[in-house]
JSON list of C-alpha atoms in Angstrom, two decimals:
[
{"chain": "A", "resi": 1, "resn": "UNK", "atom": "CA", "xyz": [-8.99, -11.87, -23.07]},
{"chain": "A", "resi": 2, "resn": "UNK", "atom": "CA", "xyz": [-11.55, -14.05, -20.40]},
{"chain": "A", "resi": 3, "resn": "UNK", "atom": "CA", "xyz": [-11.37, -17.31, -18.95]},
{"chain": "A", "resi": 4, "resn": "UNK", "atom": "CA", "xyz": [-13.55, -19.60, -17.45]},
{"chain": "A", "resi": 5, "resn": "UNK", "atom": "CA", "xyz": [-11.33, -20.57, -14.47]},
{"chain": "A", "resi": 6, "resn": "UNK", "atom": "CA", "xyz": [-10.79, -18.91, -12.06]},
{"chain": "A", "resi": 7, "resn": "UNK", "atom": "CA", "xyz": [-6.92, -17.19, -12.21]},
{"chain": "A", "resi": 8, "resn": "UNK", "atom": "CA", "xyz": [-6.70, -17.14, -8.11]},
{"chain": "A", "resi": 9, "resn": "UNK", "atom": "CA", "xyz": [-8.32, -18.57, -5.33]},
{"chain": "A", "resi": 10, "resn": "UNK", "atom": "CA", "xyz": [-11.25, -16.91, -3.89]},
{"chain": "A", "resi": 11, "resn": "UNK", "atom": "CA", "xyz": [-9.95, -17.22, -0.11]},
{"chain": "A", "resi": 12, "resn": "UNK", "atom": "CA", "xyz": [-7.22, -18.36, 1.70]},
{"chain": "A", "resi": 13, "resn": "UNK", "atom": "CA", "xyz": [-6.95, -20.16, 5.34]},
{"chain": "A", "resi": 14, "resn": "UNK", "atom": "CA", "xyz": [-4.24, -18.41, 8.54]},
{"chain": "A", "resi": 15, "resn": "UNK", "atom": "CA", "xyz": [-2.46, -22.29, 8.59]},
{"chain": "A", "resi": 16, "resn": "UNK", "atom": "CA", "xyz": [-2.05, -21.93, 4.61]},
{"chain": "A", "resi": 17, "resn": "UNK", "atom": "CA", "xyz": [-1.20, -18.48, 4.72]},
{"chain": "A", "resi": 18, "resn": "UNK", "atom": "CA", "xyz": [1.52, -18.86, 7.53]},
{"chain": "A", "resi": 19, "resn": "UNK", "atom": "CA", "xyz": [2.85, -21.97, 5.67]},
{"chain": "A", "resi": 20, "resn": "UNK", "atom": "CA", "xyz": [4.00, -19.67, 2.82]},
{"chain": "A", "resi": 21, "resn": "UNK", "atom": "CA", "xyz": [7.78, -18.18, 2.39]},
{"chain": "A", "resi": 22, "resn": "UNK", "atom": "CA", "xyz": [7.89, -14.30, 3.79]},
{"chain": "A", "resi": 23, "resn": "UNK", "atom": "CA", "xyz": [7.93, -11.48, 1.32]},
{"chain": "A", "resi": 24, "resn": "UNK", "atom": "CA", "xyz": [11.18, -9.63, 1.90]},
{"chain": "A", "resi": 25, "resn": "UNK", "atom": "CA", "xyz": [11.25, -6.40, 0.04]},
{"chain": "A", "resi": 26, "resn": "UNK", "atom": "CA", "xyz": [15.04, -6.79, -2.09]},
{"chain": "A", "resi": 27, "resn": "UNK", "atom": "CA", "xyz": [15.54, -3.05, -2.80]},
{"chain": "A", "resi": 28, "resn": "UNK", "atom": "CA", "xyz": [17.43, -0.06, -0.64]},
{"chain": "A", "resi": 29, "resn": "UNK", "atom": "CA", "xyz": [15.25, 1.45, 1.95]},
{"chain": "A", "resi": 30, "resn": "UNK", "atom": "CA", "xyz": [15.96, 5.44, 2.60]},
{"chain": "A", "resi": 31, "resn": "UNK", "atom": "CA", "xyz": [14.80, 6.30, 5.86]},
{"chain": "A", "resi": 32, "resn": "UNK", "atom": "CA", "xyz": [14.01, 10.49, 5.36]},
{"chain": "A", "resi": 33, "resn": "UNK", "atom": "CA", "xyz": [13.85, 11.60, 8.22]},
{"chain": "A", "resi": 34, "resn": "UNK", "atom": "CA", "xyz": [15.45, 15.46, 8.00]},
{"chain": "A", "resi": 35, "resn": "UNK", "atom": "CA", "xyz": [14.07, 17.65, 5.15]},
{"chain": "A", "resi": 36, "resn": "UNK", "atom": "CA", "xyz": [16.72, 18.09, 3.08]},
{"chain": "A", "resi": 37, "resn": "UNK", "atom": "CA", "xyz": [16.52, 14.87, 1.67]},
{"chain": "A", "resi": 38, "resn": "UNK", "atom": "CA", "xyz": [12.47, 15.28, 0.80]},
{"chain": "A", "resi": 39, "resn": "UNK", "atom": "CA", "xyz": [13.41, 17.09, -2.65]},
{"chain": "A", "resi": 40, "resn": "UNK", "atom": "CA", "xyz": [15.80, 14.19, -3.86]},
{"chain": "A", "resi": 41, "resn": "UNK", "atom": "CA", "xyz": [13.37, 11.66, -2.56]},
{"chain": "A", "resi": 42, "resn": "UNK", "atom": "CA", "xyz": [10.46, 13.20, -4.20]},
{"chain": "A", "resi": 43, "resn": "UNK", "atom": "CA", "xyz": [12.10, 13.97, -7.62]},
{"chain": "A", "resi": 44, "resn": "UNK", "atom": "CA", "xyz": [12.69, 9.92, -7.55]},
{"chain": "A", "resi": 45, "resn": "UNK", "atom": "CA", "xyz": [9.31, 9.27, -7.04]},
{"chain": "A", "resi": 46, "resn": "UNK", "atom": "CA", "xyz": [8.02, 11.51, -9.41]},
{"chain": "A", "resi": 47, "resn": "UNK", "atom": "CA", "xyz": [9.35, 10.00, -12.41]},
{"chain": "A", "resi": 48, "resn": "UNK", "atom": "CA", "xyz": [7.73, 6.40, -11.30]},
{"chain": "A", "resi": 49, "resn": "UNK", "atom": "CA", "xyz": [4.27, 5.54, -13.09]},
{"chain": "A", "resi": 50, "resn": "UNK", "atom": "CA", "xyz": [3.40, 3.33, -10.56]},
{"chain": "A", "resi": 51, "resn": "UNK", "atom": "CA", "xyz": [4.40, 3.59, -6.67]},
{"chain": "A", "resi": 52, "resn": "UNK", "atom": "CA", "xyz": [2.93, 1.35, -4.07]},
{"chain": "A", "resi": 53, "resn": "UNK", "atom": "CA", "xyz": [1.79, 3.31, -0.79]},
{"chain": "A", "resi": 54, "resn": "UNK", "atom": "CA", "xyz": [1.00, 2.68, 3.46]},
{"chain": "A", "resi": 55, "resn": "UNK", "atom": "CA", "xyz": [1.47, 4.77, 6.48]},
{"chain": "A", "resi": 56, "resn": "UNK", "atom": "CA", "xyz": [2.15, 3.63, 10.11]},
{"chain": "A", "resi": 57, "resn": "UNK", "atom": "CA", "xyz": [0.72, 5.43, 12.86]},
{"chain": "A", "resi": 58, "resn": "UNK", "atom": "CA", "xyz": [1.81, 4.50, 16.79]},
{"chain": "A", "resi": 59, "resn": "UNK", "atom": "CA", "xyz": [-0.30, 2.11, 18.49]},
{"chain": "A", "resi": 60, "resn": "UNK", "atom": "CA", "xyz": [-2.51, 3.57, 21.20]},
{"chain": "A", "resi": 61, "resn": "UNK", "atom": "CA", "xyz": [-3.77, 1.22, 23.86]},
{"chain": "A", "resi": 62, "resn": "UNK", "atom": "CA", "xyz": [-5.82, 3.24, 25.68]},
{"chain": "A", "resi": 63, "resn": "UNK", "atom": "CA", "xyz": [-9.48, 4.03, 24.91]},
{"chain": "A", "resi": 64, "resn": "UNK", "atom": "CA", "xyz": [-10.50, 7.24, 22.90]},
{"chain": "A", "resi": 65, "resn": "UNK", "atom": "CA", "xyz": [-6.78, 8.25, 22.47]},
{"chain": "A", "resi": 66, "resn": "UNK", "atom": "CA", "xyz": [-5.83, 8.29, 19.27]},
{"chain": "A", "resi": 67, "resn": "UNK", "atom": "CA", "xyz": [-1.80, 9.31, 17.45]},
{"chain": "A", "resi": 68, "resn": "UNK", "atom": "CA", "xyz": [-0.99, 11.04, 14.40]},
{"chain": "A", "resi": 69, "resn": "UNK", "atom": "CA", "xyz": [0.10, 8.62, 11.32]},
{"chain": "A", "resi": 70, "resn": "UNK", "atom": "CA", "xyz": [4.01, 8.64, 12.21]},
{"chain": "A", "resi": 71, "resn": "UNK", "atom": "CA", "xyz": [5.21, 7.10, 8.77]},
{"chain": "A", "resi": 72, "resn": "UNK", "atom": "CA", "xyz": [4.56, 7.40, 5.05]},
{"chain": "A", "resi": 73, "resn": "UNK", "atom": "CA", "xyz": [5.82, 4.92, 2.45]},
{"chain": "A", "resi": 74, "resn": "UNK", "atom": "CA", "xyz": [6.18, 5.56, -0.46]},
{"chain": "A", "resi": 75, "resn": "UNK", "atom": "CA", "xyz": [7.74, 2.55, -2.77]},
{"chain": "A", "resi": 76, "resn": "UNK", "atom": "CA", "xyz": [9.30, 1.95, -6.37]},
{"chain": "A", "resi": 77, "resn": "UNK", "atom": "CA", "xyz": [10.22, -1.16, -7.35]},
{"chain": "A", "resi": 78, "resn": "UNK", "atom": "CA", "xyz": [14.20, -0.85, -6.70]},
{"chain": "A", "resi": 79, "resn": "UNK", "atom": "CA", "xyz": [13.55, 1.69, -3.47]},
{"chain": "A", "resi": 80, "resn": "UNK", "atom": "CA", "xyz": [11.47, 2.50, -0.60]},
{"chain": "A", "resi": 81, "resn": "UNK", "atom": "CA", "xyz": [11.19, 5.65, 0.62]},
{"chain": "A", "resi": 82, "resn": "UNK", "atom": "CA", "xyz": [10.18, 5.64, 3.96]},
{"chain": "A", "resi": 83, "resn": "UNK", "atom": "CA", "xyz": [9.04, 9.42, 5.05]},
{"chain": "A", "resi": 84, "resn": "UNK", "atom": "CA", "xyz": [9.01, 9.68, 8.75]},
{"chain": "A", "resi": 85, "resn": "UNK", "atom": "CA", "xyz": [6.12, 12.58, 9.32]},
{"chain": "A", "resi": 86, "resn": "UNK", "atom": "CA", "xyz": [6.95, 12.77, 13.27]},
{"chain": "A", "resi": 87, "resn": "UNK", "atom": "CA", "xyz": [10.22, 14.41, 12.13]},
{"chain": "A", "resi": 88, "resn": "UNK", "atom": "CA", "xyz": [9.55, 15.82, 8.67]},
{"chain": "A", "resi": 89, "resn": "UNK", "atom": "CA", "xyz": [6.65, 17.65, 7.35]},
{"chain": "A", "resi": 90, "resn": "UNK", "atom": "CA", "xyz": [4.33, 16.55, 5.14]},
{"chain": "A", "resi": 91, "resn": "UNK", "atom": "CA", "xyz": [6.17, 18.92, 2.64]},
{"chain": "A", "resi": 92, "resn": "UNK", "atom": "CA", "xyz": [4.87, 20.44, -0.53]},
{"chain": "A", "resi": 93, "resn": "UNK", "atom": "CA", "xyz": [7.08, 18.10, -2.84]},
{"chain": "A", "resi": 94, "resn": "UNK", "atom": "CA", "xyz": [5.31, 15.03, -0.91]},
{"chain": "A", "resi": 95, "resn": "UNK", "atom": "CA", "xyz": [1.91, 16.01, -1.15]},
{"chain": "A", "resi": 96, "resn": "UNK", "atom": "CA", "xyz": [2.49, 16.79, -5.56]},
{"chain": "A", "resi": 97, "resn": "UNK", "atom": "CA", "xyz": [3.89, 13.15, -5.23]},
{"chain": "A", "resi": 98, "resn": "UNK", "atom": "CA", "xyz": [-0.12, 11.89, -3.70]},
{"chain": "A", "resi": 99, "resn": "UNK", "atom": "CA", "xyz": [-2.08, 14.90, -5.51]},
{"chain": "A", "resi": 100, "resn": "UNK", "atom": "CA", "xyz": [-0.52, 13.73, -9.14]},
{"chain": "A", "resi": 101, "resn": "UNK", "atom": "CA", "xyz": [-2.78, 11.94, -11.27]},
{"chain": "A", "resi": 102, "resn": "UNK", "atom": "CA", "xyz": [-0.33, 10.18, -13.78]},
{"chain": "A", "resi": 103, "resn": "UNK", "atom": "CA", "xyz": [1.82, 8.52, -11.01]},
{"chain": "A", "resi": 104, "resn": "UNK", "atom": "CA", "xyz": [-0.71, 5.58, -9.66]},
{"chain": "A", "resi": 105, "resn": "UNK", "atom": "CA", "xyz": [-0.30, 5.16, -6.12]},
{"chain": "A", "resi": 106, "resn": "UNK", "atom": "CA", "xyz": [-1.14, 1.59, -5.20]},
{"chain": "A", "resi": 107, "resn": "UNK", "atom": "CA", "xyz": [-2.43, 0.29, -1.67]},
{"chain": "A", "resi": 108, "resn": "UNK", "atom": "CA", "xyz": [-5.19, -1.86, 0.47]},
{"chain": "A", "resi": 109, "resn": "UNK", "atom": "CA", "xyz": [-7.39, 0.06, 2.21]},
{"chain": "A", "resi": 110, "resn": "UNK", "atom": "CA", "xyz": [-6.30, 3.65, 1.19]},
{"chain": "A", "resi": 111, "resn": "UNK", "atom": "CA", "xyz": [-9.13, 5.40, 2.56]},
{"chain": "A", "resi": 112, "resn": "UNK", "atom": "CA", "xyz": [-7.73, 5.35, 6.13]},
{"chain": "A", "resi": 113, "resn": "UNK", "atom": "CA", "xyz": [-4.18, 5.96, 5.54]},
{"chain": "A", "resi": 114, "resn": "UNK", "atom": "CA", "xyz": [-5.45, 9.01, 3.52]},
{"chain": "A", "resi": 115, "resn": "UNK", "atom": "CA", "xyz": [-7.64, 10.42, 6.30]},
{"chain": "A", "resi": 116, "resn": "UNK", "atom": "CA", "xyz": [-5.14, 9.76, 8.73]},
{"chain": "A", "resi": 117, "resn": "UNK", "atom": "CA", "xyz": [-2.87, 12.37, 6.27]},
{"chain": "A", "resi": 118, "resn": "UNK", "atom": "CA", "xyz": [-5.11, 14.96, 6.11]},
{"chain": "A", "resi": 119, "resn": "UNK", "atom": "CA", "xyz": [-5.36, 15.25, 10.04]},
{"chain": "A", "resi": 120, "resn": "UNK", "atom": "CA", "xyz": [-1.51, 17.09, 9.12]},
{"chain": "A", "resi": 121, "resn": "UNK", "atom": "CA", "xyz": [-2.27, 18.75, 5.79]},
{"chain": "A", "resi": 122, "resn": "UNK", "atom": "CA", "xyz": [-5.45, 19.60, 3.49]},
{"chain": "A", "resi": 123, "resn": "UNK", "atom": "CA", "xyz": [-4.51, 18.03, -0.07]},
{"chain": "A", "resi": 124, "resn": "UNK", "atom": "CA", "xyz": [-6.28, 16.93, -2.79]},
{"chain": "A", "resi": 125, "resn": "UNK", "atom": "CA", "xyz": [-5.22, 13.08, -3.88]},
{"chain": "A", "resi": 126, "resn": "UNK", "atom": "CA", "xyz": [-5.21, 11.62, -7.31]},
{"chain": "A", "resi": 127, "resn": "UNK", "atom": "CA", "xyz": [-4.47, 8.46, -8.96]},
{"chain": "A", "resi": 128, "resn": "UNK", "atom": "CA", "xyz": [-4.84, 6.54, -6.09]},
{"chain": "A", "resi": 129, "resn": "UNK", "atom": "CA", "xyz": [-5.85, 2.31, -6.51]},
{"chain": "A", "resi": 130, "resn": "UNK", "atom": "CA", "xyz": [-7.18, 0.32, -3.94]},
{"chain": "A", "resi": 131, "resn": "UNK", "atom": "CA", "xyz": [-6.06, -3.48, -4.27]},
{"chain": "A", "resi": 132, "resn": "UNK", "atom": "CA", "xyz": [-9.20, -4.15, -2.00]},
{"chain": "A", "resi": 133, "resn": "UNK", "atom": "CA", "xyz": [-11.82, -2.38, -4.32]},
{"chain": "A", "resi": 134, "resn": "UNK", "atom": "CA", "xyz": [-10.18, -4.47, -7.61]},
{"chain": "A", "resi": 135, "resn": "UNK", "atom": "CA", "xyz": [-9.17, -7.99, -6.33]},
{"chain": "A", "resi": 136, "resn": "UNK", "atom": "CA", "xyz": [-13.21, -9.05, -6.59]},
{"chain": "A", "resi": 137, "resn": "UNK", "atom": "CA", "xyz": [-12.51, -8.28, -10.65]},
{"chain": "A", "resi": 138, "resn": "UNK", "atom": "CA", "xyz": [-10.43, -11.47, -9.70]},
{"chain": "A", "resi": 139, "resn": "UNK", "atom": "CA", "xyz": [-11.95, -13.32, -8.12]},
{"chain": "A", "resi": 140, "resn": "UNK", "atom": "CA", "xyz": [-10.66, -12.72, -5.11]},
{"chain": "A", "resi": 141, "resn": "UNK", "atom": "CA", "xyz": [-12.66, -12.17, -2.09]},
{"chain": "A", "resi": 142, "resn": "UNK", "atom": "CA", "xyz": [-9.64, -11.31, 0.67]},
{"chain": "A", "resi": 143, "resn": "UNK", "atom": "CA", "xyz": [-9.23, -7.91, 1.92]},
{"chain": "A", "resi": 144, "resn": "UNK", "atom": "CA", "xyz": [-6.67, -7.72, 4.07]},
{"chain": "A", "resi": 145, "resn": "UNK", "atom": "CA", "xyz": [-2.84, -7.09, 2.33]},
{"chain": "A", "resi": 146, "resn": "UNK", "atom": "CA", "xyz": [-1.51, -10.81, 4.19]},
{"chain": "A", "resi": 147, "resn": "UNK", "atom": "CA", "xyz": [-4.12, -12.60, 2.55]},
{"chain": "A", "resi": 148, "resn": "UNK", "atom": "CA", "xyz": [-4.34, -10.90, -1.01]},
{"chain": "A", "resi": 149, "resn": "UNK", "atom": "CA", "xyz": [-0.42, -11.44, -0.98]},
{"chain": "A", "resi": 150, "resn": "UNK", "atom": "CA", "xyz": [-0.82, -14.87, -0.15]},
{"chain": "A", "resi": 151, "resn": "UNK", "atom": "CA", "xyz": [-3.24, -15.37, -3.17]},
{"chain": "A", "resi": 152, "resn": "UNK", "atom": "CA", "xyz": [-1.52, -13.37, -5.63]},
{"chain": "A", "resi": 153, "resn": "UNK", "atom": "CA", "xyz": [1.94, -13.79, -5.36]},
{"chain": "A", "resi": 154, "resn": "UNK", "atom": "CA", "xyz": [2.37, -16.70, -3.04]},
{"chain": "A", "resi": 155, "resn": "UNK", "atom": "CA", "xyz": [4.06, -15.13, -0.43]},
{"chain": "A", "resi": 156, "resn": "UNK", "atom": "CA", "xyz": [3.39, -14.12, 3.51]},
{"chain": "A", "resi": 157, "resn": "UNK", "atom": "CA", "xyz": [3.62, -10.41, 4.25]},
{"chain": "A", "resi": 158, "resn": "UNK", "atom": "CA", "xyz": [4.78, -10.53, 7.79]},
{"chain": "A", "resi": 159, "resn": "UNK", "atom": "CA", "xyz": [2.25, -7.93, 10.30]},
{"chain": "A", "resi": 160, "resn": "UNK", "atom": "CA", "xyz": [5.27, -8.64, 13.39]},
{"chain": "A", "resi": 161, "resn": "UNK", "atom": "CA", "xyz": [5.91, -5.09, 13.43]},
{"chain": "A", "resi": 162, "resn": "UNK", "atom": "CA", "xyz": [2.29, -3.77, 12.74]},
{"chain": "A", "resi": 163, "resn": "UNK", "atom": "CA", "xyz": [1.82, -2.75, 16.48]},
{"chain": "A", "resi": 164, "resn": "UNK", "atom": "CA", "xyz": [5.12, -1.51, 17.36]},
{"chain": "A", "resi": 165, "resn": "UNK", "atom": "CA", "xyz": [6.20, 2.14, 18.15]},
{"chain": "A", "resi": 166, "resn": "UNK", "atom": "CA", "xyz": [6.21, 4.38, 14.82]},
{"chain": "A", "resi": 167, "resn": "UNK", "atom": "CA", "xyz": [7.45, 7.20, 16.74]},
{"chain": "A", "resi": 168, "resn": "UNK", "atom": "CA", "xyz": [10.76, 5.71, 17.92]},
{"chain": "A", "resi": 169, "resn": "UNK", "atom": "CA", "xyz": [14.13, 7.88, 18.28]},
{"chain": "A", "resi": 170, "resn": "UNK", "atom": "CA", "xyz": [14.95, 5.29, 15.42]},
{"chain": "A", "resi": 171, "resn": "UNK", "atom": "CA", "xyz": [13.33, 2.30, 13.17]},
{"chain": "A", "resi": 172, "resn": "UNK", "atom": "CA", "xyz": [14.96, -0.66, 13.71]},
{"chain": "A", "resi": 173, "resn": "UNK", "atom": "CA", "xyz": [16.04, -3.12, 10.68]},
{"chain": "A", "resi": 174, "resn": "UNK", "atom": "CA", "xyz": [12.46, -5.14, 11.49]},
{"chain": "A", "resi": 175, "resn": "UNK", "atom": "CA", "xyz": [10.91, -2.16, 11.30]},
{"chain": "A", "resi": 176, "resn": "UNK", "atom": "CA", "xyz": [11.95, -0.72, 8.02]},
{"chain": "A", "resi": 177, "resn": "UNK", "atom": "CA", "xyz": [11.61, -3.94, 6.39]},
{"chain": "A", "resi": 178, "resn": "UNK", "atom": "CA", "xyz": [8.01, -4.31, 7.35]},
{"chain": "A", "resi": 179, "resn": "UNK", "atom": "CA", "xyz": [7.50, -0.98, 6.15]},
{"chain": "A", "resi": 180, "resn": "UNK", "atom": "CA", "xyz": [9.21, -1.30, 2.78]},
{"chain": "A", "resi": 181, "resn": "UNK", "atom": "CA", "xyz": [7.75, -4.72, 2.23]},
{"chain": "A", "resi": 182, "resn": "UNK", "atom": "CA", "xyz": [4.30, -3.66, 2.62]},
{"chain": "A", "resi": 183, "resn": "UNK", "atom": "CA", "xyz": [4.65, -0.74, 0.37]},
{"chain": "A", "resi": 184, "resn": "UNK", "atom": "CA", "xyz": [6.06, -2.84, -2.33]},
{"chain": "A", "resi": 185, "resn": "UNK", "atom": "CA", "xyz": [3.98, -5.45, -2.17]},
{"chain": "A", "resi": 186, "resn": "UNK", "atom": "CA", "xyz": [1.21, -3.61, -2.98]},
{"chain": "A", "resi": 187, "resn": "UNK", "atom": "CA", "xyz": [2.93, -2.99, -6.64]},
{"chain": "A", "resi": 188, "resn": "UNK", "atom": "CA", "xyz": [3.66, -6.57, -7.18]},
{"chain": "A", "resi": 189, "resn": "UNK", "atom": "CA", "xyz": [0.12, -7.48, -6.25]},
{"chain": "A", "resi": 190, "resn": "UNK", "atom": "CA", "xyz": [-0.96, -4.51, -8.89]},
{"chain": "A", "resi": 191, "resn": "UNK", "atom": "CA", "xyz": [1.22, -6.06, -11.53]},
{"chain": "A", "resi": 192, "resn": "UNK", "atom": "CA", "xyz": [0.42, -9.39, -11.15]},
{"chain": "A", "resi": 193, "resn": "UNK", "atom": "CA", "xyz": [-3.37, -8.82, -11.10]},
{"chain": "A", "resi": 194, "resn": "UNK", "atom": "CA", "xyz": [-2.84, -7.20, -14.71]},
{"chain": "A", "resi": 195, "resn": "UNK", "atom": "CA", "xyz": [-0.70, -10.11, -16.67]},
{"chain": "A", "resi": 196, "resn": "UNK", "atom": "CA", "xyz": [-3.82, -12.08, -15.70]},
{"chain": "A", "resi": 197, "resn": "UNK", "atom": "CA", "xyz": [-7.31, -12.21, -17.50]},
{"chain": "A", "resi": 198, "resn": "UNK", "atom": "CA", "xyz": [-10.36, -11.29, -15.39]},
{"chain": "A", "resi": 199, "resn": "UNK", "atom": "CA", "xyz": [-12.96, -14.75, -15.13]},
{"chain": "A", "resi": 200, "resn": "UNK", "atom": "CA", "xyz": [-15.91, -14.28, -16.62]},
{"chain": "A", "resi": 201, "resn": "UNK", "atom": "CA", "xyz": [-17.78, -14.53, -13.65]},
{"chain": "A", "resi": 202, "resn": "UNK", "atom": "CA", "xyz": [-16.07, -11.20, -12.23]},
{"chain": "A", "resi": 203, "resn": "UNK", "atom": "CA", "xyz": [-17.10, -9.29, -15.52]},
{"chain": "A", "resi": 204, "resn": "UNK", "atom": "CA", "xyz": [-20.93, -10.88, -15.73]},
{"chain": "A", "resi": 205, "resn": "UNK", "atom": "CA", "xyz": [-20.87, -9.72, -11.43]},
{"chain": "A", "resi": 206, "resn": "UNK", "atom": "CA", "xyz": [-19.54, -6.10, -12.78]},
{"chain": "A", "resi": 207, "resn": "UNK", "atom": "CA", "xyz": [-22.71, -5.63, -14.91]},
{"chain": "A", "resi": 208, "resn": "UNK", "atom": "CA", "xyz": [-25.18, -6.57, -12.92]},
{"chain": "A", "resi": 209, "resn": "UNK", "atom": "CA", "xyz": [-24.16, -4.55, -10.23]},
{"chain": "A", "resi": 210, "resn": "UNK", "atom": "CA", "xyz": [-23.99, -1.64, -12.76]},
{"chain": "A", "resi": 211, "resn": "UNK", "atom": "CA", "xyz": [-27.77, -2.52, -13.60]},
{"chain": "A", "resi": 212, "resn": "UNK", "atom": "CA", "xyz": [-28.78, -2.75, -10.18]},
{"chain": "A", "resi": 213, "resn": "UNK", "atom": "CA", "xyz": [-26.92, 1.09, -9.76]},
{"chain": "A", "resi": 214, "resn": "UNK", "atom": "CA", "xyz": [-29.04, 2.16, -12.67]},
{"chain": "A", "resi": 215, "resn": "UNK", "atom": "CA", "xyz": [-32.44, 1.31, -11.31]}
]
C-alpha cells in the first residue's frame, strides 16, 4: 500500500533533535569479553532473524595513526551482546553470525564497520541492511543514526561516548549503554520503517533512477 504524504520528515534540525527524550536501550547487556562465553553468545544470536549491528574502534588523535575496531555489537531485541575484539577473537562462531544470510544484520553506514573487521579476519558477509541506503525509500534524507532516530522513532541516540576509549581495562555503565543503544536502535528504526507505506514519490524516484542505470 502507497500514500501521498509523506510518513516522516525529510530532515531534522540539532535544536529539534536535542529537544527529544534519549533512547535508552531496556534489555541486559553481556559484556564478552573471555572466549568461553562466544559459543553461548553466538548460539543466541543465531536463532534471531533480525539483529541490529555497530563496532567501536579507539579514538586516535594524532594524524595518520589509525586503531583496530575494539568493539562489536551485536543486538536482539531483549539483549545486547557486546563482543570486545581487543580481548576476544573475532572467533569462528562470530564471523557464521555476519557471514549468514537468513539472520539480517541491521546498521547505518555498514560499509566502514565492516572494513574495519576485516583488518582482523577475511570473511565473507551476508544479509547485511544499511538504514542509510533505505531511509530515501522514505522519504528520509538523514544519514547519520542521531538524526534517522530522531525521525523515525522520536527519540535522541546520545553520541557522549562516541569518542571515548574502546580499549579500556573495562566499559563503564555510559559506555555499554551507548553501545547497546546504538545497536538496537538500528532494529527499531528497521521495524518501524516496515509498518509504514513507502510515498509515492520514493517509488516514482526508485524508477527513474533504475532508467537512468539502464541507459
Amino acid at each position: 500500500m502507497k500514500s501521498d504524504t509523506p510518513p516522516f520528515l525529510s530532515a531534522i534540525g540539532n535544536e529539534e533533535t536535542a529537544q527529544l527524550p534519549a533512547a535508552r536501550f531496556p534489555g541486559e547487556i553481556v559484556v564478552v569479553d573471555d572466549v568461553r562465553a562466544i559459543r553461548a553468545a553466538c548460539a543466541e544470536l543465531a536463532a534471531e532473524p533480525v539483529i541490529g549491528f555497530d563496532t567501536e574502534t579507539r579514538p586516535s588523535f594524532r594524524p595518520g595513526v589509525h586503531n583496530r575496531v575494539a568493539l562489536l555489537q551485536l543486538s536482539t531485541p531483549r539483549r545486547c551482546f557486546l563482543f570486545r575484539l581487543c580481548a576476544v577473537p573475532l572467533a569462528r562462531e562470530i564471523l557464521r553470525i555476519l557471514e549468514n544470510k537468513r539472520i539480517l544484520k541491521i546498521g547505518a553506514a555498514v560499509s566502514g564497520d565492516l572494513a574495519a573487521l576485516h583488518e582482523l579476519r577475511h570473511f565473507r558477509e551476508g544479509g547485511f541492511v544499511d538504514l542509510q541506503s533505505i531511509v530515501g525509500e522514505w522519504g528520509i534524507e538523514e544519514k547519520s543514526l542521531r538524526k534517522m532516530s530522531a525521525i523515525v522513532l522520536g527519540c535522541r541516540v546520545s553520541k557522549a561516548q562516541r569518542l571515548s576509549n574502546w580499549e579500556a581495562a573495562k566499559l563503564t555503565e555510559q559506555q555499554q549503554m551507548y553501545a547497546a543503544t546504538d545497536a538496537w536502535s538500528c532494529i527499531r528504526i528497521y521495524e518501524r520503517l516496515q509498518r509504514v507505506p513507502k510515498p509515492k514519490k520514493a517509488i516514482i524516484h526508485d524508477k527513474s533512477q533504475s532508467l537512468s542505470a539502464k541507459r
